[in-house]
PDB file of N, CA and C in Angstrom:
ATOM      1  N   MET A1262     130.176  51.388 151.104  1.00  0.00           N
ATOM      2  CA  MET A1262     130.677  50.021 151.003  1.00  0.00           C
ATOM      3  C   MET A1262     130.696  49.241 152.295  1.00  0.00           C
ATOM      4  N   ILE A1263     131.011  49.876 153.396  1.00  0.00           N
ATOM      5  CA  ILE A1263     131.056  49.214 154.689  1.00  0.00           C
ATOM      6  C   ILE A1263     129.691  48.622 155.058  1.00  0.00           C
ATOM      7  N   ASP A1264     128.634  49.336 154.638  1.00  0.00           N
ATOM      8  CA  ASP A1264     127.270  48.812 154.938  1.00  0.00           C
ATOM      9  C   ASP A1264     127.037  47.501 154.233  1.00  0.00           C
ATOM     10  N   GLN A1265     127.651  47.297 153.081  1.00  0.00           N
ATOM     11  CA  GLN A1265     127.439  46.056 152.366  1.00  0.00           C
ATOM     12  C   GLN A1265     128.278  44.936 153.004  1.00  0.00           C
ATOM     13  N   VAL A1266     129.396  45.254 153.536  1.00  0.00           N
ATOM     14  CA  VAL A1266     130.264  44.260 154.150  1.00  0.00           C
ATOM     15  C   VAL A1266     129.730  43.814 155.504  1.00  0.00           C
ATOM     16  N   LEU A1267     129.237  44.805 156.254  1.00  0.00           N
ATOM     17  CA  LEU A1267     128.781  44.486 157.641  1.00  0.00           C
ATOM     18  C   LEU A1267     127.263  44.551 157.765  1.00  0.00           C
ATOM     19  N   ASN A1268     126.548  44.044 156.778  1.00  0.00           N
ATOM     20  CA  ASN A1268     125.119  44.198 156.776  1.00  0.00           C
ATOM     21  C   ASN A1268     124.317  43.076 157.477  1.00  0.00           C
ATOM     22  N   SER A1269     125.008  42.315 158.344  1.00  0.00           N
ATOM     23  CA  SER A1269     124.277  41.283 159.128  1.00  0.00           C
ATOM     24  C   SER A1269     124.972  41.057 160.465  1.00  0.00           C
ATOM     25  N   PRO A1270     124.204  40.721 161.466  1.00  0.00           N
ATOM     26  CA  PRO A1270     124.809  40.439 162.757  1.00  0.00           C
ATOM     27  C   PRO A1270     125.780  39.233 162.726  1.00  0.00           C
ATOM     28  N   THR A1271     125.512  38.310 161.851  1.00  0.00           N
ATOM     29  CA  THR A1271     126.379  37.129 161.739  1.00  0.00           C
ATOM     30  C   THR A1271     127.744  37.536 161.299  1.00  0.00           C
ATOM     31  N   LYS A1272     127.836  38.436 160.270  1.00  0.00           N
ATOM     32  CA  LYS A1272     129.099  38.909 159.773  1.00  0.00           C
ATOM     33  C   LYS A1272     129.872  39.607 160.865  1.00  0.00           C
ATOM     34  N   ILE A1273     129.208  40.447 161.610  1.00  0.00           N
ATOM     35  CA  ILE A1273     129.847  41.157 162.708  1.00  0.00           C
ATOM     36  C   ILE A1273     130.419  40.183 163.760  1.00  0.00           C
ATOM     37  N   LYS A1274     129.605  39.212 164.072  1.00  0.00           N
ATOM     38  CA  LYS A1274     130.055  38.186 165.079  1.00  0.00           C
ATOM     39  C   LYS A1274     131.226  37.415 164.521  1.00  0.00           C
ATOM     40  N   ILE A1275     131.246  37.096 163.250  1.00  0.00           N
ATOM     41  CA  ILE A1275     132.374  36.362 162.655  1.00  0.00           C
ATOM     42  C   ILE A1275     133.650  37.180 162.825  1.00  0.00           C
ATOM     43  N   LEU A1276     133.602  38.469 162.500  1.00  0.00           N
ATOM     44  CA  LEU A1276     134.814  39.310 162.627  1.00  0.00           C
ATOM     45  C   LEU A1276     135.238  39.401 164.057  1.00  0.00           C
ATOM     46  N   ILE A1277     134.342  39.556 165.006  1.00  0.00           N
ATOM     47  CA  ILE A1277     134.701  39.620 166.407  1.00  0.00           C
ATOM     48  C   ILE A1277     135.318  38.325 166.890  1.00  0.00           C
ATOM     49  N   VAL A1278     134.732  37.173 166.593  1.00  0.00           N
ATOM     50  CA  VAL A1278     135.263  35.898 166.971  1.00  0.00           C
ATOM     51  C   VAL A1278     136.669  35.667 166.407  1.00  0.00           C
ATOM     52  N   LEU A1279     136.838  35.935 165.100  1.00  0.00           N
ATOM     53  CA  LEU A1279     138.151  35.719 164.516  1.00  0.00           C
ATOM     54  C   LEU A1279     139.188  36.675 165.082  1.00  0.00           C
ATOM     55  N   TRP A1280     138.783  37.887 165.466  1.00  0.00           N
ATOM     56  CA  TRP A1280     139.744  38.839 166.081  1.00  0.00           C
ATOM     57  C   TRP A1280     140.117  38.326 167.452  1.00  0.00           C
ATOM     58  N   LYS A1281     139.179  37.899 168.255  1.00  0.00           N
ATOM     59  CA  LYS A1281     139.409  37.427 169.628  1.00  0.00           C
ATOM     60  C   LYS A1281     140.162  36.141 169.721  1.00  0.00           C
ATOM     61  N   PHE A1282     139.792  35.182 168.857  1.00  0.00           N
ATOM     62  CA  PHE A1282     140.322  33.801 168.981  1.00  0.00           C
ATOM     63  C   PHE A1282     141.285  33.376 167.898  1.00  0.00           C
ATOM     64  N   GLY A1283     141.367  34.115 166.842  1.00  0.00           N
ATOM     65  CA  GLY A1283     142.288  33.796 165.738  1.00  0.00           C
ATOM     66  C   GLY A1283     141.710  32.739 164.777  1.00  0.00           C
ATOM     67  N   GLU A1284     142.614  32.197 164.040  1.00  0.00           N
ATOM     68  CA  GLU A1284     142.275  31.248 162.968  1.00  0.00           C
ATOM     69  C   GLU A1284     141.511  30.014 163.536  1.00  0.00           C
ATOM     70  N   MET A1285     140.446  29.601 162.809  1.00  0.00           N
ATOM     71  CA  MET A1285     139.715  28.414 163.210  1.00  0.00           C
ATOM     72  C   MET A1285     138.981  27.795 162.034  1.00  0.00           C
ATOM     73  N   ASN A1286     138.561  26.555 162.250  1.00  0.00           N
ATOM     74  CA  ASN A1286     137.758  25.853 161.208  1.00  0.00           C
ATOM     75  C   ASN A1286     136.284  26.226 161.330  1.00  0.00           C
ATOM     76  N   ILE A1287     135.505  25.756 160.378  1.00  0.00           N
ATOM     77  CA  ILE A1287     134.110  26.157 160.351  1.00  0.00           C
ATOM     78  C   ILE A1287     133.341  25.642 161.519  1.00  0.00           C
ATOM     79  N   THR A1288     133.636  24.444 162.012  1.00  0.00           N
ATOM     80  CA  THR A1288     132.916  23.874 163.160  1.00  0.00           C
ATOM     81  C   THR A1288     133.051  24.763 164.436  1.00  0.00           C
ATOM     82  N   GLU A1289     134.285  25.131 164.670  1.00  0.00           N
ATOM     83  CA  GLU A1289     134.527  26.019 165.838  1.00  0.00           C
ATOM     84  C   GLU A1289     133.926  27.397 165.634  1.00  0.00           C
ATOM     85  N   LEU A1290     134.018  27.927 164.417  1.00  0.00           N
ATOM     86  CA  LEU A1290     133.489  29.214 164.117  1.00  0.00           C
ATOM     87  C   LEU A1290     131.958  29.234 164.280  1.00  0.00           C
ATOM     88  N   VAL A1291     131.274  28.207 163.758  1.00  0.00           N
ATOM     89  CA  VAL A1291     129.831  28.132 163.963  1.00  0.00           C
ATOM     90  C   VAL A1291     129.447  28.059 165.434  1.00  0.00           C
ATOM     91  N   ARG A1292     130.186  27.283 166.179  1.00  0.00           N
ATOM     92  CA  ARG A1292     129.935  27.172 167.654  1.00  0.00           C
ATOM     93  C   ARG A1292     130.073  28.518 168.337  1.00  0.00           C
ATOM     94  N   ARG A1293     131.157  29.208 168.040  1.00  0.00           N
ATOM     95  CA  ARG A1293     131.429  30.480 168.739  1.00  0.00           C
ATOM     96  C   ARG A1293     130.517  31.603 168.244  1.00  0.00           C
ATOM     97  N   VAL A1294     130.118  31.631 166.986  1.00  0.00           N
ATOM     98  CA  VAL A1294     129.233  32.667 166.426  1.00  0.00           C
ATOM     99  C   VAL A1294     127.810  32.469 166.913  1.00  0.00           C
ATOM    100  N   GLY A1295     127.414  31.199 167.007  1.00  0.00           N
ATOM    101  CA  GLY A1295     126.063  30.941 167.485  1.00  0.00           C
ATOM    102  C   GLY A1295     124.990  30.945 166.378  1.00  0.00           C
ATOM    103  N   ALA A1296     125.413  30.978 165.156  1.00  0.00           N
ATOM    104  CA  ALA A1296     124.494  30.944 164.003  1.00  0.00           C
ATOM    105  C   ALA A1296     124.471  29.523 163.437  1.00  0.00           C
ATOM    106  N   SER A1297     123.541  29.318 162.526  1.00  0.00           N
ATOM    107  CA  SER A1297     123.536  27.968 161.883  1.00  0.00           C
ATOM    108  C   SER A1297     124.752  27.831 160.965  1.00  0.00           C
ATOM    109  N   HIS A1298     125.071  26.598 160.652  1.00  0.00           N
ATOM    110  CA  HIS A1298     126.181  26.259 159.788  1.00  0.00           C
ATOM    111  C   HIS A1298     125.950  26.968 158.415  1.00  0.00           C
ATOM    112  N   ARG A1299     124.737  26.795 157.860  1.00  0.00           N
ATOM    113  CA  ARG A1299     124.426  27.429 156.605  1.00  0.00           C
ATOM    114  C   ARG A1299     124.581  28.951 156.600  1.00  0.00           C
ATOM    115  N   ALA A1300     124.050  29.632 157.613  1.00  0.00           N
ATOM    116  CA  ALA A1300     124.136  31.087 157.686  1.00  0.00           C
ATOM    117  C   ALA A1300     125.608  31.495 157.807  1.00  0.00           C
ATOM    118  N   THR A1301     126.378  30.807 158.618  1.00  0.00           N
ATOM    119  CA  THR A1301     127.762  31.149 158.810  1.00  0.00           C
ATOM    120  C   THR A1301     128.545  31.025 157.531  1.00  0.00           C
ATOM    121  N   VAL A1302     128.319  29.943 156.819  1.00  0.00           N
ATOM    122  CA  VAL A1302     129.051  29.726 155.555  1.00  0.00           C
ATOM    123  C   VAL A1302     128.631  30.789 154.533  1.00  0.00           C
ATOM    124  N   GLN A1303     127.355  31.118 154.408  1.00  0.00           N
ATOM    125  CA  GLN A1303     126.917  32.141 153.457  1.00  0.00           C
ATOM    126  C   GLN A1303     127.587  33.467 153.793  1.00  0.00           C
ATOM    127  N   GLN A1304     127.597  33.867 155.055  1.00  0.00           N
ATOM    128  CA  GLN A1304     128.189  35.153 155.458  1.00  0.00           C
ATOM    129  C   GLN A1304     129.691  35.139 155.258  1.00  0.00           C
ATOM    130  N   LEU A1305     130.355  34.026 155.568  1.00  0.00           N
ATOM    131  CA  LEU A1305     131.757  33.900 155.338  1.00  0.00           C
ATOM    132  C   LEU A1305     132.137  34.103 153.889  1.00  0.00           C
ATOM    133  N   ARG A1306     131.362  33.490 152.970  1.00  0.00           N
ATOM    134  CA  ARG A1306     131.632  33.631 151.549  1.00  0.00           C
ATOM    135  C   ARG A1306     131.653  35.140 151.169  1.00  0.00           C
ATOM    136  N   GLN A1307     130.691  35.876 151.627  1.00  0.00           N
ATOM    137  CA  GLN A1307     130.673  37.314 151.325  1.00  0.00           C
ATOM    138  C   GLN A1307     131.837  38.028 151.920  1.00  0.00           C
ATOM    139  N   LEU A1308     132.195  37.712 153.170  1.00  0.00           N
ATOM    140  CA  LEU A1308     133.339  38.363 153.784  1.00  0.00           C
ATOM    141  C   LEU A1308     134.640  38.061 153.048  1.00  0.00           C
ATOM    142  N   ILE A1309     134.783  36.864 152.563  1.00  0.00           N
ATOM    143  CA  ILE A1309     135.923  36.438 151.785  1.00  0.00           C
ATOM    144  C   ILE A1309     135.956  37.182 150.429  1.00  0.00           C
ATOM    145  N   GLU A1310     134.774  37.332 149.794  1.00  0.00           N
ATOM    146  CA  GLU A1310     134.717  38.059 148.551  1.00  0.00           C
ATOM    147  C   GLU A1310     135.161  39.523 148.700  1.00  0.00           C
ATOM    148  N   HIS A1311     134.879  40.082 149.857  1.00  0.00           N
ATOM    149  CA  HIS A1311     135.241  41.497 150.112  1.00  0.00           C
ATOM    150  C   HIS A1311     136.673  41.627 150.654  1.00  0.00           C
ATOM    151  N   GLY A1312     137.344  40.487 150.907  1.00  0.00           N
ATOM    152  CA  GLY A1312     138.715  40.500 151.374  1.00  0.00           C
ATOM    153  C   GLY A1312     138.889  40.728 152.855  1.00  0.00           C
ATOM    154  N   VAL A1313     137.785  40.647 153.626  1.00  0.00           N
ATOM    155  CA  VAL A1313     137.803  40.926 155.024  1.00  0.00           C
ATOM    156  C   VAL A1313     138.121  39.680 155.843  1.00  0.00           C
ATOM    157  N   VAL A1314     137.952  38.500 155.279  1.00  0.00           N
ATOM    158  CA  VAL A1314     138.306  37.220 155.834  1.00  0.00           C
ATOM    159  C   VAL A1314     139.109  36.427 154.812  1.00  0.00           C
ATOM    160  N   GLU A1315     140.050  35.650 155.277  1.00  0.00           N
ATOM    161  CA  GLU A1315     140.832  34.805 154.399  1.00  0.00           C
ATOM    162  C   GLU A1315     140.538  33.338 154.777  1.00  0.00           C
ATOM    163  N   ALA A1316     140.639  32.482 153.745  1.00  0.00           N
ATOM    164  CA  ALA A1316     140.480  31.058 153.999  1.00  0.00           C
ATOM    165  C   ALA A1316     141.740  30.371 153.440  1.00  0.00           C
ATOM    166  N   LYS A1317     142.220  29.370 154.175  1.00  0.00           N
ATOM    167  CA  LYS A1317     143.350  28.551 153.672  1.00  0.00           C
ATOM    168  C   LYS A1317     143.012  27.095 153.880  1.00  0.00           C
ATOM    169  N   GLN A1318     143.422  26.302 152.876  1.00  0.00           N
ATOM    170  CA  GLN A1318     143.143  24.870 152.873  1.00  0.00           C
ATOM    171  C   GLN A1318     144.385  24.138 153.396  1.00  0.00           C
ATOM    172  N   ILE A1319     144.173  23.269 154.382  1.00  0.00           N
ATOM    173  CA  ILE A1319     145.209  22.416 154.885  1.00  0.00           C
ATOM    174  C   ILE A1319     144.670  20.978 154.826  1.00  0.00           C
ATOM    175  N   GLY A1320     145.111  20.268 153.790  1.00  0.00           N
ATOM    176  CA  GLY A1320     144.554  18.923 153.537  1.00  0.00           C
ATOM    177  C   GLY A1320     143.066  19.085 153.248  1.00  0.00           C
ATOM    178  N   ARG A1321     142.251  18.416 154.061  1.00  0.00           N
ATOM    179  CA  ARG A1321     140.791  18.465 153.873  1.00  0.00           C
ATOM    180  C   ARG A1321     140.140  19.533 154.738  1.00  0.00           C
ATOM    181  N   MET A1322     140.993  20.164 155.591  1.00  0.00           N
ATOM    182  CA  MET A1322     140.430  21.204 156.513  1.00  0.00           C
ATOM    183  C   MET A1322     140.611  22.584 155.915  1.00  0.00           C
ATOM    184  N   ARG A1323     139.602  23.436 156.089  1.00  0.00           N
ATOM    185  CA  ARG A1323     139.680  24.803 155.709  1.00  0.00           C
ATOM    186  C   ARG A1323     139.674  25.673 156.959  1.00  0.00           C
ATOM    187  N   LEU A1324     140.624  26.578 157.045  1.00  0.00           N
ATOM    188  CA  LEU A1324     140.751  27.477 158.195  1.00  0.00           C
ATOM    189  C   LEU A1324     140.433  28.903 157.781  1.00  0.00           C
ATOM    190  N   TYR A1325     139.796  29.656 158.665  1.00  0.00           N
ATOM    191  CA  TYR A1325     139.409  31.017 158.396  1.00  0.00           C
ATOM    192  C   TYR A1325     140.174  31.945 159.360  1.00  0.00           C
ATOM    193  N   ARG A1326     140.541  33.112 158.892  1.00  0.00           N
ATOM    194  CA  ARG A1326     141.221  34.101 159.736  1.00  0.00           C
ATOM    195  C   ARG A1326     141.026  35.511 159.106  1.00  0.00           C
ATOM    196  N   LEU A1327     141.330  36.487 159.937  1.00  0.00           N
ATOM    197  CA  LEU A1327     141.375  37.858 159.427  1.00  0.00           C
ATOM    198  C   LEU A1327     142.693  38.028 158.699  1.00  0.00           C
ATOM    199  N   PRO A1328     142.680  38.852 157.643  1.00  0.00           N
ATOM    200  CA  PRO A1328     143.956  39.080 156.941  1.00  0.00           C
ATOM    201  C   PRO A1328     144.848  39.985 157.756  1.00  0.00           C
ATOM    202  N   ASN A1329     146.117  39.891 157.446  1.00  0.00           N
ATOM    203  CA  ASN A1329     147.128  40.719 158.165  1.00  0.00           C
ATOM    204  C   ASN A1329     147.096  42.150 157.586  1.00  0.00           C
ATOM    205  N   ASP A1330     145.968  42.805 157.787  1.00  0.00           N
ATOM    206  CA  ASP A1330     145.735  44.164 157.252  1.00  0.00           C
ATOM    207  C   ASP A1330     145.331  45.031 158.388  1.00  0.00           C
ATOM    208  N   GLU A1331     146.011  46.153 158.609  1.00  0.00           N
ATOM    209  CA  GLU A1331     145.765  47.036 159.758  1.00  0.00           C
ATOM    210  C   GLU A1331     144.359  47.506 159.825  1.00  0.00           C
ATOM    211  N   ALA A1332     143.750  47.870 158.686  1.00  0.00           N
ATOM    212  CA  ALA A1332     142.380  48.404 158.683  1.00  0.00           C
ATOM    213  C   ALA A1332     141.396  47.333 159.148  1.00  0.00           C
ATOM    214  N   VAL A1333     141.543  46.113 158.629  1.00  0.00           N
ATOM    215  CA  VAL A1333     140.641  45.044 159.017  1.00  0.00           C
ATOM    216  C   VAL A1333     140.822  44.683 160.481  1.00  0.00           C
ATOM    217  N   GLN A1334     142.040  44.600 160.960  1.00  0.00           N
ATOM    218  CA  GLN A1334     142.308  44.285 162.350  1.00  0.00           C
ATOM    219  C   GLN A1334     141.715  45.362 163.253  1.00  0.00           C
ATOM    220  N   LYS A1335     141.880  46.620 162.924  1.00  0.00           N
ATOM    221  CA  LYS A1335     141.343  47.704 163.730  1.00  0.00           C
ATOM    222  C   LYS A1335     139.828  47.711 163.704  1.00  0.00           C
ATOM    223  N   LEU A1336     139.204  47.436 162.588  1.00  0.00           N
ATOM    224  CA  LEU A1336     137.752  47.339 162.451  1.00  0.00           C
ATOM    225  C   LEU A1336     137.236  46.257 163.377  1.00  0.00           C
ATOM    226  N   ALA A1337     137.818  45.075 163.301  1.00  0.00           N
ATOM    227  CA  ALA A1337     137.383  43.971 164.125  1.00  0.00           C
ATOM    228  C   ALA A1337     137.570  44.276 165.598  1.00  0.00           C
ATOM    229  N   GLU A1338     138.674  44.881 165.959  1.00  0.00           N
ATOM    230  CA  GLU A1338     138.939  45.269 167.370  1.00  0.00           C
ATOM    231  C   GLU A1338     137.901  46.272 167.835  1.00  0.00           C
ATOM    232  N   ALA A1339     137.622  47.265 166.986  1.00  0.00           N
ATOM    233  CA  ALA A1339     136.599  48.264 167.365  1.00  0.00           C
ATOM    234  C   ALA A1339     135.247  47.656 167.564  1.00  0.00           C
ATOM    235  N   LEU A1340     134.873  46.716 166.683  1.00  0.00           N
ATOM    236  CA  LEU A1340     133.572  46.008 166.857  1.00  0.00           C
ATOM    237  C   LEU A1340     133.536  45.225 168.160  1.00  0.00           C
ATOM    238  N   ALA A1341     134.646  44.527 168.480  1.00  0.00           N
ATOM    239  CA  ALA A1341     134.713  43.711 169.683  1.00  0.00           C
ATOM    240  C   ALA A1341     134.609  44.582 170.921  1.00  0.00           C
ATOM    241  N   ARG A1342     135.305  45.704 170.953  1.00  0.00           N
ATOM    242  CA  ARG A1342     135.356  46.602 172.075  1.00  0.00           C
ATOM    243  C   ARG A1342     133.982  47.265 172.251  1.00  0.00           C
ATOM    244  N   ALA A1343     133.361  47.658 171.157  1.00  0.00           N
ATOM    245  CA  ALA A1343     131.996  48.253 171.207  1.00  0.00           C
ATOM    246  C   ALA A1343     131.006  47.234 171.737  1.00  0.00           C
ATOM    247  N   ASP A1344     131.113  46.010 171.302  1.00  0.00           N
ATOM    248  CA  ASP A1344     130.229  44.944 171.763  1.00  0.00           C
ATOM    249  C   ASP A1344     130.397  44.729 173.267  1.00  0.00           C
ATOM    250  N   GLU A1345     131.586  44.697 173.760  1.00  0.00           N
ATOM    251  CA  GLU A1345     131.905  44.493 175.183  1.00  0.00           C
ATOM    252  C   GLU A1345     131.329  45.693 175.976  1.00  0.00           C
ATOM    253  N   TRP A1346     131.540  46.908 175.477  1.00  0.00           N
ATOM    254  CA  TRP A1346     131.075  48.132 176.164  1.00  0.00           C
ATOM    255  C   TRP A1346     129.518  48.091 176.258  1.00  0.00           C
ATOM    256  N   LEU A1347     128.893  47.758 175.148  1.00  0.00           N
ATOM    257  CA  LEU A1347     127.442  47.720 175.108  1.00  0.00           C
ATOM    258  C   LEU A1347     126.875  46.670 176.142  1.00  0.00           C
ATOM    259  N   ALA A1348     127.546  45.541 176.127  1.00  0.00           N
ATOM    260  CA  ALA A1348     127.092  44.488 177.068  1.00  0.00           C
ATOM    261  C   ALA A1348     127.253  44.891 178.537  1.00  0.00           C
ATOM    262  N   SER A1349     128.378  45.521 178.872  1.00  0.00           N
ATOM    263  CA  SER A1349     128.572  45.944 180.251  1.00  0.00           C
ATOM    264  C   SER A1349     127.690  47.098 180.587  1.00  0.00           C
ATOM    265  N   SER A1350     127.458  48.038 179.666  1.00  0.00           N
ATOM    266  CA  SER A1350     126.559  49.140 179.867  1.00  0.00           C
ATOM    267  C   SER A1350     125.121  48.644 180.106  1.00  0.00           C
ATOM    268  N   LYS A1351     124.676  47.666 179.359  1.00  0.00           N
ATOM    269  CA  LYS A1351     123.351  47.133 179.578  1.00  0.00           C
ATOM    270  C   LYS A1351     123.254  46.412 180.920  1.00  0.00           C
ATOM    271  N   ALA A1352     124.303  45.660 181.264  1.00  0.00           N
ATOM    272  CA  ALA A1352     124.303  44.995 182.602  1.00  0.00           C
ATOM    273  C   ALA A1352     124.227  45.997 183.749  1.00  0.00           C
ATOM    274  N   GLN A1353     124.929  47.095 183.625  1.00  0.00           N
ATOM    275  CA  GLN A1353     124.895  48.141 184.695  1.00  0.00           C
ATOM    276  C   GLN A1353     123.521  48.771 184.799  1.00  0.00           C
ATOM    277  N   ARG A1354     122.887  49.019 183.641  1.00  0.00           N
ATOM    278  CA  ARG A1354     121.520  49.597 183.701  1.00  0.00           C
ATOM    279  C   ARG A1354     120.495  48.695 184.312  1.00  0.00           C
ATOM    280  N   LEU A1355     120.688  47.360 184.133  1.00  0.00           N
ATOM    281  CA  LEU A1355     119.730  46.387 184.648  1.00  0.00           C
ATOM    282  C   LEU A1355     120.024  46.088 186.129  1.00  0.00           C
ATOM    283  N   ALA A1356     121.192  46.461 186.652  1.00  0.00           N
ATOM    284  CA  ALA A1356     121.538  46.138 188.036  1.00  0.00           C
ATOM    285  C   ALA A1356     120.853  47.117 188.958  1.00  0.00           C
TER     286      ALA A1356
END
């Protein structure tokens, strides 16, 4: 099941960004993820369907966040830490 939930780089980036920066609207999420608006929205829909991301409506604005679930929080944290480690490891090899 995890392979279906995390089957794209955009989904992984969404989880990392929401873990690092918390709740945000789609404009900010698209900017931080670095994917197109359309791709981000499509991937968000799937993450919401699986219960890995939550959306709440405030007036005309929709905000996205990770649910207050220990497993999801730990998964996002592990992805963020692995991403940081891989980036620093690559930088060290290139130095």
